[in-house]
mmCIF file of C-alpha atoms (C1' of nucleotides) in Angstrom:
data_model
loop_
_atom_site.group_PDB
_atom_site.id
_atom_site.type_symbol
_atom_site.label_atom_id
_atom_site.label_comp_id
_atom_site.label_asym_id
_atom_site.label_seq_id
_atom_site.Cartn_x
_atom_site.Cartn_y
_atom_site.Cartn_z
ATOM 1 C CA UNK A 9 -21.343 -20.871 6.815
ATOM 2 C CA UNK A 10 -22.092 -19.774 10.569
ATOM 3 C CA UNK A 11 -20.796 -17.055 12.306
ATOM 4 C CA UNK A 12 -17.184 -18.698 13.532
ATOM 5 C CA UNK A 13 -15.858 -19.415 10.033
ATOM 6 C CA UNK A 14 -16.906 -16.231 8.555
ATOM 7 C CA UNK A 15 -15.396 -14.005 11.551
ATOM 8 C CA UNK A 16 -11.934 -15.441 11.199
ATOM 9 C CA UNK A 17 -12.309 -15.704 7.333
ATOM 10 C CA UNK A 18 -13.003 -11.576 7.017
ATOM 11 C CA UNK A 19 -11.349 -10.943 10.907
ATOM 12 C CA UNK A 20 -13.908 -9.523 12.460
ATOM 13 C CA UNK A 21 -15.115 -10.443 16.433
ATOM 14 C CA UNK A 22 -18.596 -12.265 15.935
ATOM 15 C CA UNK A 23 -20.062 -9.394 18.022
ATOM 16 C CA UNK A 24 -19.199 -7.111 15.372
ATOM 17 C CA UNK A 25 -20.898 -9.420 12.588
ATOM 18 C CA UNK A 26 -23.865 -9.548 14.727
ATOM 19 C CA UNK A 27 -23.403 -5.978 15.362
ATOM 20 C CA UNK A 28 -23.423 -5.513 11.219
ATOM 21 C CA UNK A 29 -26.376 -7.064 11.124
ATOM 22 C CA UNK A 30 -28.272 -5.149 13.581
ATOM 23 C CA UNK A 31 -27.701 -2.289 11.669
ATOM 24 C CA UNK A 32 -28.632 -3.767 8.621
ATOM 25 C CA UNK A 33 -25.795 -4.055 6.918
ATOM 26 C CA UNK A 34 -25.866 -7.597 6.107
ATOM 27 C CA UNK A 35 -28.709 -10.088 6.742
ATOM 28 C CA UNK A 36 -27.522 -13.830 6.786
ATOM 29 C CA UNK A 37 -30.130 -16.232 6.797
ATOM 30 C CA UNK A 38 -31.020 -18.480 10.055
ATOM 31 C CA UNK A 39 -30.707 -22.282 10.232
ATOM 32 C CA UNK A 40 -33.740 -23.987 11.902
ATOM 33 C CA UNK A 41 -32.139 -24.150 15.220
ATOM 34 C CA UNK A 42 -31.429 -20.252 14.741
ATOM 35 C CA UNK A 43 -28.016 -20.285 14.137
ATOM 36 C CA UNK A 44 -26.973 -16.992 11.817
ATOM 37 C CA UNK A 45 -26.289 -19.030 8.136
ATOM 38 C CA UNK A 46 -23.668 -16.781 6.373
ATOM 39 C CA UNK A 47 -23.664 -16.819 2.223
ATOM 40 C CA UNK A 48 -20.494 -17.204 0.548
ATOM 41 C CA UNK A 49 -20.127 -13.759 -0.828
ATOM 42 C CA UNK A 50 -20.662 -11.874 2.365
ATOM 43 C CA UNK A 51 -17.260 -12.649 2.964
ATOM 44 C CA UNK A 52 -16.234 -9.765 0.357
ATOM 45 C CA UNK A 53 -19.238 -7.782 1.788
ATOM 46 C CA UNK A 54 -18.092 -7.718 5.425
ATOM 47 C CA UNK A 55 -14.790 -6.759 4.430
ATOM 48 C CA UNK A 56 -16.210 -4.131 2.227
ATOM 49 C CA UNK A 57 -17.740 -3.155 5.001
ATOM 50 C CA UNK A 58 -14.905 -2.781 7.756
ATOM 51 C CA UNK A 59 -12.911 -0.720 4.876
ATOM 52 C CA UNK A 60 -15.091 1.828 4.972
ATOM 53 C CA UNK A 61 -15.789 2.044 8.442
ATOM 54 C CA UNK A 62 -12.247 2.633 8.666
ATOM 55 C CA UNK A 63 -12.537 5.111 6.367
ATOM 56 C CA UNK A 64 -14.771 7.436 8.546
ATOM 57 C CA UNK A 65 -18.118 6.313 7.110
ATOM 58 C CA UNK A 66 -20.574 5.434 9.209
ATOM 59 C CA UNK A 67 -23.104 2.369 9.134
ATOM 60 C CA UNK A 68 -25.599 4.961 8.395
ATOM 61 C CA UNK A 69 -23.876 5.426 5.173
ATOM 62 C CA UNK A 70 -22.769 2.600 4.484
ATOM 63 C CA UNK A 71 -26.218 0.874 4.576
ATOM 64 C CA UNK A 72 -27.120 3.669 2.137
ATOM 65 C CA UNK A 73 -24.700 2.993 -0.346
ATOM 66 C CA UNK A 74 -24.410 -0.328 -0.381
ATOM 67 C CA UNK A 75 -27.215 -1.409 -2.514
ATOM 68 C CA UNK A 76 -25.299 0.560 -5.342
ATOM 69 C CA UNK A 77 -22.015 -1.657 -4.746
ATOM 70 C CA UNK A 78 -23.369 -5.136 -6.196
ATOM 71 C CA UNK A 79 -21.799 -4.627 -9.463
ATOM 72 C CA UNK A 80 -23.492 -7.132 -11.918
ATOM 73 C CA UNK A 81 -26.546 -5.966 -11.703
ATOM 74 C CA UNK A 82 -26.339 -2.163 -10.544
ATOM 75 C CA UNK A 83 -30.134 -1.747 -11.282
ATOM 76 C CA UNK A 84 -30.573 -3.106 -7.680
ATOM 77 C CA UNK A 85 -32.667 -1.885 -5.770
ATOM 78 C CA UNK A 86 -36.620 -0.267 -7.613
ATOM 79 C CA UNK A 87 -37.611 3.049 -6.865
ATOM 80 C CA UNK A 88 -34.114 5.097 -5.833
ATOM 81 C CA UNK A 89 -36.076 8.620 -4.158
ATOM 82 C CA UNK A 90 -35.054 11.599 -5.128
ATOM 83 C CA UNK A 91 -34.384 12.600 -1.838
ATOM 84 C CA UNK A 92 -32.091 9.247 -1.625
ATOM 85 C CA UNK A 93 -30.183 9.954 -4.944
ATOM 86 C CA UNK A 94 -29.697 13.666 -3.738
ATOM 87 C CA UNK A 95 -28.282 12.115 -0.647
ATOM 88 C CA UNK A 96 -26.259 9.495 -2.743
ATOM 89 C CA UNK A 97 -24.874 12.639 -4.808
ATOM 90 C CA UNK A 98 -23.860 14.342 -1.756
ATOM 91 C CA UNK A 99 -22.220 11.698 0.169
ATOM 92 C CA UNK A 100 -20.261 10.948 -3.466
ATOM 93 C CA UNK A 101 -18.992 14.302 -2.770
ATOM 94 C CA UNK A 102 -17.713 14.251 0.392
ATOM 95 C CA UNK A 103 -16.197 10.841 -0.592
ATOM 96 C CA UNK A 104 -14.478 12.803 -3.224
ATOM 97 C CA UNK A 105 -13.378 15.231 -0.050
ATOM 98 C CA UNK A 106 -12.271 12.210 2.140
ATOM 99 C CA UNK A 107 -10.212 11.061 -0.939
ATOM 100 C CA UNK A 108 -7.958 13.760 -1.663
ATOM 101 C CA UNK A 109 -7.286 15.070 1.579
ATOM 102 C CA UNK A 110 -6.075 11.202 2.319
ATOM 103 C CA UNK A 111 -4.137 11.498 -0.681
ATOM 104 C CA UNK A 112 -2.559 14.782 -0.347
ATOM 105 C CA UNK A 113 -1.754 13.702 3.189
ATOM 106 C CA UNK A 114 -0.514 10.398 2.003
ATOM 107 C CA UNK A 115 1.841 11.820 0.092
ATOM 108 C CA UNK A 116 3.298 14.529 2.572
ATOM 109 C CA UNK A 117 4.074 11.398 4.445
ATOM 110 C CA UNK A 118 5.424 9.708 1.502
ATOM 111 C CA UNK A 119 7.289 12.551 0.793
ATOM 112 C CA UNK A 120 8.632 12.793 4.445
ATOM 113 C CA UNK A 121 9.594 9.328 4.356
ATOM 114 C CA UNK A 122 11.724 9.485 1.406
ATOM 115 C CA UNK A 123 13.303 12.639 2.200
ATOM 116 C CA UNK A 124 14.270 11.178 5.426
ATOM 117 C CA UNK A 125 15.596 7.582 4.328
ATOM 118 C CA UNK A 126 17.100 9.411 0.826
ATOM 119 C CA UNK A 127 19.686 12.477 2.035
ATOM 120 C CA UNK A 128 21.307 12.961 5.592
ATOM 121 C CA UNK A 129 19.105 11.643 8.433
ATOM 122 C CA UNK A 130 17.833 15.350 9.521
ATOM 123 C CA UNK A 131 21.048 17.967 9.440
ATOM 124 C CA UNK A 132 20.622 19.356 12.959
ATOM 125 C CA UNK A 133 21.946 23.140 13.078
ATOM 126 C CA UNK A 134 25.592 22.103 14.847
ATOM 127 C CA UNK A 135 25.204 25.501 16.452
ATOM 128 C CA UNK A 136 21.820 26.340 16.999
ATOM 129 C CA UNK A 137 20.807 30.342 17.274
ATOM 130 C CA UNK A 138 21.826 30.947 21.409
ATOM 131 C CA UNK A 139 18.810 32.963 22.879
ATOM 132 C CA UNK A 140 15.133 31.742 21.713
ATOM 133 C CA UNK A 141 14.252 28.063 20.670
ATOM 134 C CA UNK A 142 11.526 30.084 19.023
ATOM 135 C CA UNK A 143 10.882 28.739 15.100
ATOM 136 C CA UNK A 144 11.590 31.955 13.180
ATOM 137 C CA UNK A 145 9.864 31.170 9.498
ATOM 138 C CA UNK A 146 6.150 29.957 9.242
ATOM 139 C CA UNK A 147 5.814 26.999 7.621
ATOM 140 C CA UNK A 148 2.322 27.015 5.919
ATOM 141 C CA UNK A 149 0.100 24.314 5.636
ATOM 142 C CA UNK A 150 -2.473 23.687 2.345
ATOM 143 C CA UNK A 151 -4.600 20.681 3.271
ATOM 144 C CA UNK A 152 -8.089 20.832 4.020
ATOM 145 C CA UNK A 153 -11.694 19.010 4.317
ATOM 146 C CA UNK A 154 -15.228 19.631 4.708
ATOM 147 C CA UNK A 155 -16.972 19.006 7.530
ATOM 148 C CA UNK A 156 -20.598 17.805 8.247
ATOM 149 C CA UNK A 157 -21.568 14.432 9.437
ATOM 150 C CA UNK B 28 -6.794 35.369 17.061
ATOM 151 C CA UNK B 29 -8.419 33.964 19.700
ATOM 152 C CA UNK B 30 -10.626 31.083 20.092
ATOM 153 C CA UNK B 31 -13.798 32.215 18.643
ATOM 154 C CA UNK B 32 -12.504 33.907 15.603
ATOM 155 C CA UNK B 33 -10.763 30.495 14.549
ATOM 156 C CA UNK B 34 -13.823 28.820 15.281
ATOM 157 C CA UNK B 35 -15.903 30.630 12.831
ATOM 158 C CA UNK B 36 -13.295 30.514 10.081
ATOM 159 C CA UNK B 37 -13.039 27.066 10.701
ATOM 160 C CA UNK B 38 -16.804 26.174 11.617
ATOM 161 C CA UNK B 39 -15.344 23.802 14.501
ATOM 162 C CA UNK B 40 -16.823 23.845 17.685
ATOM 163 C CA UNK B 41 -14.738 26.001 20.593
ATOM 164 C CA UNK B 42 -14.926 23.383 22.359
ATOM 165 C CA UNK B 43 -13.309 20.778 19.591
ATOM 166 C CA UNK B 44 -10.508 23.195 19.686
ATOM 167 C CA UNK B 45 -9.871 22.763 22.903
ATOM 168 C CA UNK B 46 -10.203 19.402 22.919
ATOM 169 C CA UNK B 47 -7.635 18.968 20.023
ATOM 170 C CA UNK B 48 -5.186 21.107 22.187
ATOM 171 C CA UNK B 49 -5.939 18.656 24.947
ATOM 172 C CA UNK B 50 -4.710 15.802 22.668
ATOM 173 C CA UNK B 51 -1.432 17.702 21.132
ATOM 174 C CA UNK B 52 -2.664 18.726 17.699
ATOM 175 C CA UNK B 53 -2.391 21.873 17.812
ATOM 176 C CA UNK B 54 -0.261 24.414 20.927
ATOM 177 C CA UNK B 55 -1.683 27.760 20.552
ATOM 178 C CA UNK B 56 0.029 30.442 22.662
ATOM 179 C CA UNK B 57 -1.788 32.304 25.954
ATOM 180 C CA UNK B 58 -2.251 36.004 25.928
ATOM 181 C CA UNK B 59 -1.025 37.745 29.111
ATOM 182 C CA UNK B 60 -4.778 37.014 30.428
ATOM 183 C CA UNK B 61 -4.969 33.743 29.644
ATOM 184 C CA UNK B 62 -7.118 33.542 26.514
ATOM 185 C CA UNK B 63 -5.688 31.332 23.895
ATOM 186 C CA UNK B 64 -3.955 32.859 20.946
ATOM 187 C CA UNK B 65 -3.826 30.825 17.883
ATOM 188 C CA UNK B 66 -1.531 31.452 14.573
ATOM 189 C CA UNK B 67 -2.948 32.394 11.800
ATOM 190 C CA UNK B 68 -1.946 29.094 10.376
ATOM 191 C CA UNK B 69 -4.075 27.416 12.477
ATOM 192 C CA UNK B 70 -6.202 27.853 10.589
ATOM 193 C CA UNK B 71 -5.146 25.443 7.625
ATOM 194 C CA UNK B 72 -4.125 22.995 10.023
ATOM 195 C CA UNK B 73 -7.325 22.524 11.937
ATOM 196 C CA UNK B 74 -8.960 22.383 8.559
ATOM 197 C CA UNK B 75 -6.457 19.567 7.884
ATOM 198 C CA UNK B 76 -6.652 17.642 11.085
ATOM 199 C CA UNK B 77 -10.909 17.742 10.215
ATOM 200 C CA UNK B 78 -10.198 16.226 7.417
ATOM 201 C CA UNK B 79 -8.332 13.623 8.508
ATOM 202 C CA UNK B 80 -10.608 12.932 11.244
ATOM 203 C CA UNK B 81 -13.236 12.988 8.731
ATOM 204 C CA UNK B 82 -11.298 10.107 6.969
ATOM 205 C CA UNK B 83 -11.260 7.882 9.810
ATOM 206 C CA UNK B 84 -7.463 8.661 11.092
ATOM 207 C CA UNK B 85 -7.762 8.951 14.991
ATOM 208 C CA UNK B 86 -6.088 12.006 16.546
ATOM 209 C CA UNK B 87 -3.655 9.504 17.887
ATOM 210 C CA UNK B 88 -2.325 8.603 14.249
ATOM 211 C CA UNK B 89 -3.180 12.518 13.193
ATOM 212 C CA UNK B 90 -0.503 13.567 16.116
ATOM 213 C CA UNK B 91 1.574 11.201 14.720
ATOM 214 C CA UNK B 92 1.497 12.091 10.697
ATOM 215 C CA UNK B 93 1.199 15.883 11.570
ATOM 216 C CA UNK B 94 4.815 16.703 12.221
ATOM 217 C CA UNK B 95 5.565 15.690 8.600
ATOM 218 C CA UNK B 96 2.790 17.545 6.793
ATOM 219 C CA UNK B 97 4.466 21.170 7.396
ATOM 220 C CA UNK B 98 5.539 21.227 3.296
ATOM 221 C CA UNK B 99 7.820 24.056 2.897
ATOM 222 C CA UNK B 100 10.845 22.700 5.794
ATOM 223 C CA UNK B 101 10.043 19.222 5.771
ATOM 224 C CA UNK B 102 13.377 17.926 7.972
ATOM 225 C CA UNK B 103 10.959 19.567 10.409
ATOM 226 C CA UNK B 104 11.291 16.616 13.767
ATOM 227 C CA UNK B 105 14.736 16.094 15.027
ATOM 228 C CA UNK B 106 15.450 12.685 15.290
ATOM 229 C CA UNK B 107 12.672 10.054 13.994
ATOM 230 C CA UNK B 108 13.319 7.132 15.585
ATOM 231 C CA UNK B 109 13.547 3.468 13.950
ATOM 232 C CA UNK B 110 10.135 2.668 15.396
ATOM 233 C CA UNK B 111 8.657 5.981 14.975
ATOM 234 C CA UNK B 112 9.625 5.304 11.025
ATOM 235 C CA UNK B 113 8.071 1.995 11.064
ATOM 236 C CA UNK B 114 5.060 3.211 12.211
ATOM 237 C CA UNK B 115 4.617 5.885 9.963
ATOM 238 C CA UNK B 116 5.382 3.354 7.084
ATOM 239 C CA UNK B 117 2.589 1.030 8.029
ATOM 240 C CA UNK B 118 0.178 4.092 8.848
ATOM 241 C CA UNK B 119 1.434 4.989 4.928
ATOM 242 C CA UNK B 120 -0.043 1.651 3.750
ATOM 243 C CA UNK B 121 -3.514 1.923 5.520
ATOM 244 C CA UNK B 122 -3.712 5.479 4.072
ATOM 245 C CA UNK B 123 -3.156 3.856 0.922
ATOM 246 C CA UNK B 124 -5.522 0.965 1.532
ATOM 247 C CA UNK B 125 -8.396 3.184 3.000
ATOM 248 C CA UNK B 126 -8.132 5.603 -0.466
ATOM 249 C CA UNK B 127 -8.210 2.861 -2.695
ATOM 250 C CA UNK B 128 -11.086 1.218 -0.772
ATOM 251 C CA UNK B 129 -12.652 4.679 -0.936
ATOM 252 C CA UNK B 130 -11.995 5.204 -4.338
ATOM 253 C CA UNK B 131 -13.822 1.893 -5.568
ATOM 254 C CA UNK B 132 -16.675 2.512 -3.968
ATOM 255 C CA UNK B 133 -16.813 6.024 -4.501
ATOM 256 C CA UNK B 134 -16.524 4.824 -8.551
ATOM 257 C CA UNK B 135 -19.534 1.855 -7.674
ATOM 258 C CA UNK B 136 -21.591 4.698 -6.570
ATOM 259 C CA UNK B 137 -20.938 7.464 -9.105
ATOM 260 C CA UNK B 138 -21.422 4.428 -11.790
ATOM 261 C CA UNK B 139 -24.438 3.567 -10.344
ATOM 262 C CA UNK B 140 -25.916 7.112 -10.106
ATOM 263 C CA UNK B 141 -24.626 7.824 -14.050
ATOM 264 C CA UNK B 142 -26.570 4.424 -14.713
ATOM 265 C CA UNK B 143 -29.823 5.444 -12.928
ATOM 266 C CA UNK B 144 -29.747 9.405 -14.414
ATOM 267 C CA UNK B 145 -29.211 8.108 -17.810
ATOM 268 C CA UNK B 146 -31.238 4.902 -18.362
ATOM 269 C CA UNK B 147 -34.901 4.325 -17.844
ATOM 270 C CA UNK B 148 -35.063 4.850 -13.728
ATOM 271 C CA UNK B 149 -34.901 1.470 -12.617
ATOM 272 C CA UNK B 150 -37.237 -0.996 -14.881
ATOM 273 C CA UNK B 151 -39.285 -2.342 -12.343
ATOM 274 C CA UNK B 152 -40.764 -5.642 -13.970
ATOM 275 C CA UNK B 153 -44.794 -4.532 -14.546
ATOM 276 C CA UNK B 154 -46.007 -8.231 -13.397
ATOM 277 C CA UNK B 155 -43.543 -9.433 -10.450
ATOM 278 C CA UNK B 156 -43.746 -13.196 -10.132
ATOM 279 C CA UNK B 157 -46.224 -14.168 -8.479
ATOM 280 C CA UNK B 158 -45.458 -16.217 -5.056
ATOM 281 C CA UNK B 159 -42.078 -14.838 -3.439
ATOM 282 C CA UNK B 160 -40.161 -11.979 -3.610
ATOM 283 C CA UNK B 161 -37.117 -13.528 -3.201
ATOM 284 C CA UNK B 162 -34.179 -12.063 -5.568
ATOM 285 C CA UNK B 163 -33.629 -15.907 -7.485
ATOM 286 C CA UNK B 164 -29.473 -14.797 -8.729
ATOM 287 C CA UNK B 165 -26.900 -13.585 -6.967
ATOM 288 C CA UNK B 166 -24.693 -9.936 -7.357
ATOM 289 C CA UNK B 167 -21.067 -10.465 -6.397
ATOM 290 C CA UNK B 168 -19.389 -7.923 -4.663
ATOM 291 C CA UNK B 169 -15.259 -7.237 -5.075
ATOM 292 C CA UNK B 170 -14.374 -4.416 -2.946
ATOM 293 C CA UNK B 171 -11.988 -5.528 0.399
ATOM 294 C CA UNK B 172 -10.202 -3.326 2.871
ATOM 295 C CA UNK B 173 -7.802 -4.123 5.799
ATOM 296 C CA UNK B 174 -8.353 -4.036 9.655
ATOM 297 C CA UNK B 175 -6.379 -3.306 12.610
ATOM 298 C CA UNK B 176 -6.395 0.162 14.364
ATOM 299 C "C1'" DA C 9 -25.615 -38.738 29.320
ATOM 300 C "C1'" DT C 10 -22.043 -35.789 29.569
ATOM 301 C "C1'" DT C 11 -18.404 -32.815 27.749
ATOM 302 C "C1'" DG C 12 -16.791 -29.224 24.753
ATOM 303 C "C1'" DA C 13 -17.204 -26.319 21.014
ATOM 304 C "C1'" DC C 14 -20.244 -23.832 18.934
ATOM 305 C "C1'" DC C 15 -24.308 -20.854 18.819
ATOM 306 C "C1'" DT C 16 -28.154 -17.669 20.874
ATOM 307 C "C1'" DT C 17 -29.771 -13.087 23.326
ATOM 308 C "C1'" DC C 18 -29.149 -9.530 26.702
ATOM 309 C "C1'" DA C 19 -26.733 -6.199 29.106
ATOM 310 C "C1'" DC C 20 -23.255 -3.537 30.707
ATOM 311 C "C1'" DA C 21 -18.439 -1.363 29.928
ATOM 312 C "C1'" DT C 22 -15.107 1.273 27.186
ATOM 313 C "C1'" DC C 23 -13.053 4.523 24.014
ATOM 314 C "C1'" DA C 24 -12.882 8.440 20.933
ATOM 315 C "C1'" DA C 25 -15.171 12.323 19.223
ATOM 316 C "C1'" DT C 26 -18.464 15.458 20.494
ATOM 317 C "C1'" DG C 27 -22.238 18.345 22.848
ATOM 318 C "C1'" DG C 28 -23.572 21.003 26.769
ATOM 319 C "C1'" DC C 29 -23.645 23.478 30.908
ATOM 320 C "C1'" DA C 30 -22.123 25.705 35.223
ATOM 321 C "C1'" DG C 31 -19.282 28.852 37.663
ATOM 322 C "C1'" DG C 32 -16.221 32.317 37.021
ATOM 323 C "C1'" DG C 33 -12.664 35.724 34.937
ATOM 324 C "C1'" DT C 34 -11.639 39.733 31.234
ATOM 325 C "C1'" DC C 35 -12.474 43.385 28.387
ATOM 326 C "C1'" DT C 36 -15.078 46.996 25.915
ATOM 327 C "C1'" DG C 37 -18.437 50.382 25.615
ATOM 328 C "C1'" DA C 38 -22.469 52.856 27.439
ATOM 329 C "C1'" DT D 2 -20.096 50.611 37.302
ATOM 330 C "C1'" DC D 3 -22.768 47.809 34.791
ATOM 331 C "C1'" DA D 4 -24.035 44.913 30.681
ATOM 332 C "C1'" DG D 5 -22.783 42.036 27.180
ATOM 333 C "C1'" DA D 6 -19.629 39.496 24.663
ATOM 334 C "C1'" DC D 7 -15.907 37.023 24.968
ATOM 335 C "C1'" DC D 8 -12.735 33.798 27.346
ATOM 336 C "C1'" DC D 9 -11.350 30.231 31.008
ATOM 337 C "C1'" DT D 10 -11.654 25.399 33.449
ATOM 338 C "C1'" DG D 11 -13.997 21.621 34.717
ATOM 339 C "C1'" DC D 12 -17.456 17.958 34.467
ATOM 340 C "C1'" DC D 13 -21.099 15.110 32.884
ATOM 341 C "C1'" DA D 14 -23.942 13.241 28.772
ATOM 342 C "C1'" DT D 15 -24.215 11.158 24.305
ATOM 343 C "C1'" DT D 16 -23.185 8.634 20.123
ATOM 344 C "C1'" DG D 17 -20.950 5.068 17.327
ATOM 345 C "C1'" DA D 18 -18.031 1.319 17.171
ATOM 346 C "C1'" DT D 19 -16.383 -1.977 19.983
ATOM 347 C "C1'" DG D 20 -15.094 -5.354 24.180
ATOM 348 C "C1'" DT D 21 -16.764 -8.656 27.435
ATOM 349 C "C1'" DG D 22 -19.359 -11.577 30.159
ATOM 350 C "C1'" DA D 23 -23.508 -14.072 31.855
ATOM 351 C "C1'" DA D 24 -27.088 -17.512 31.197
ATOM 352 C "C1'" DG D 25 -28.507 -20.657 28.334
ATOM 353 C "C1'" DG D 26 -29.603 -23.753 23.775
ATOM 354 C "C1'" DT D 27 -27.525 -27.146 19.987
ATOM 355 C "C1'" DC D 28 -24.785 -30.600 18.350
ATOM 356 C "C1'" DA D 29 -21.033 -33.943 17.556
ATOM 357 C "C1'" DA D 30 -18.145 -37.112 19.755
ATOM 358 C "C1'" DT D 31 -17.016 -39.886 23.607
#
DNA sequence: ATTGACCTTCACATCAATGGCAGGGTCTGA
DNA sequence: TCAGACCCTGCCATTGATGTGAAGGTCAAT
């Protein structure tokens, strides 16, 4: 397919497919007048693709781990460095970082949410301590992340 | 503590603090002589709002998701609005849908490093065909994720 | 042969997150 | 009182992911 079908197929503005592609994240083919010739299953790849961009990974990364995400075959690509599997083993862990601090945040907000819909929409002090607006008690926080990039 | 202290505890940047105080994450207080003077909470949260960051949540949808995220009084903002609820419901869902992207591939890769550690590294066929180097079948991929921010 | 819908490359603009520096105040200790 | 370490407020640069537009080629249908 050329690049029209597949942008509004996965959603994506053509510039960003061409964009994808000059950071070698995908590599269509090129019909003899030029035109970009998409394969069927890039469809799945570009949206692969735009999920984890918008999960904070960056082509950089992406282009390194996506040789491991064609499942059939996993023995992909020859001669894996070590230097690139030490990478690989890294990046898994911060993956594992990005992961639960979503979740843990995900479900603060869950929790927020259903505490809010479930009792009394937010029981306002009727008569509020005269003097300070100040917030007496200190509500503690407990999520974190690495950092690194 | 003032600015520098929470930077090294945090290893951000002085001048990331500063700039997440520019965009409303974080209101430390001022010290008679102007120097900023940040709770010792602070700490956790800028750790948090890294995090996030880190996960691909911009600091407008971090501002957003913070006020719910301080655990122990939860009823913490007066009066969520309709639309202010809406919005944190669909934000919900693309937390959801950028962990569960994260989480397959995060699986694809740590299955494909556990495959490469414990197998023969990578059987490269001794006498390639000669002719091209073209990969004859094709892998499928299966991993999707949404767009909009 | 011309129109319109598609495609090409190239280049510049924007936005968010950051890095960096300059010019200047504050405080502590020698 | 001077140095050094800290803080302040700008402001400009960069990077990565995008938007947008210009100038032009291809192709199907009229």
């Amino acid at each position: 397919m050329r690049i029209g079908e597949l942008s509004e197929r996965t959603g994506t503005p053509r510039r960003l497919l061409r964009y994808y592609e000059e950071q070698g994240l995908i590599a269509p083919d090129r019909l003899p007048n030029g035109y970009r010739d998409y394969d069927e299953r890039l469809v799945d790849r570009v949206r692969q693709i735009r999920g984890l961009l918008d999960s904070g990974l960056p082509t950089r990364l992406i282009r390194l781990v996506l040789p491991c995400l064609d499942r059939p075959c996993t023995i992909h690509f020859p001669d894996p460095t070590p230097e690139m599997l030490a990478t690989l083993e890294h990046e898994l862990a911060r993956m594992d970082d990005r992961i639960s601090c979503l979740t843990r945040n995900r479900d603060a907000v869950a929790d927020y949410l259903a505490t809010v819909r479930a009792g009394a929409p937010a029981p306002v002090p009727a008569v509020p301590p005269p003097g300070d607006g100040t917030d007496p008690e200190a509500p503690v926080s407990t999520v974190s992340g690495a950092r690194e990039r």
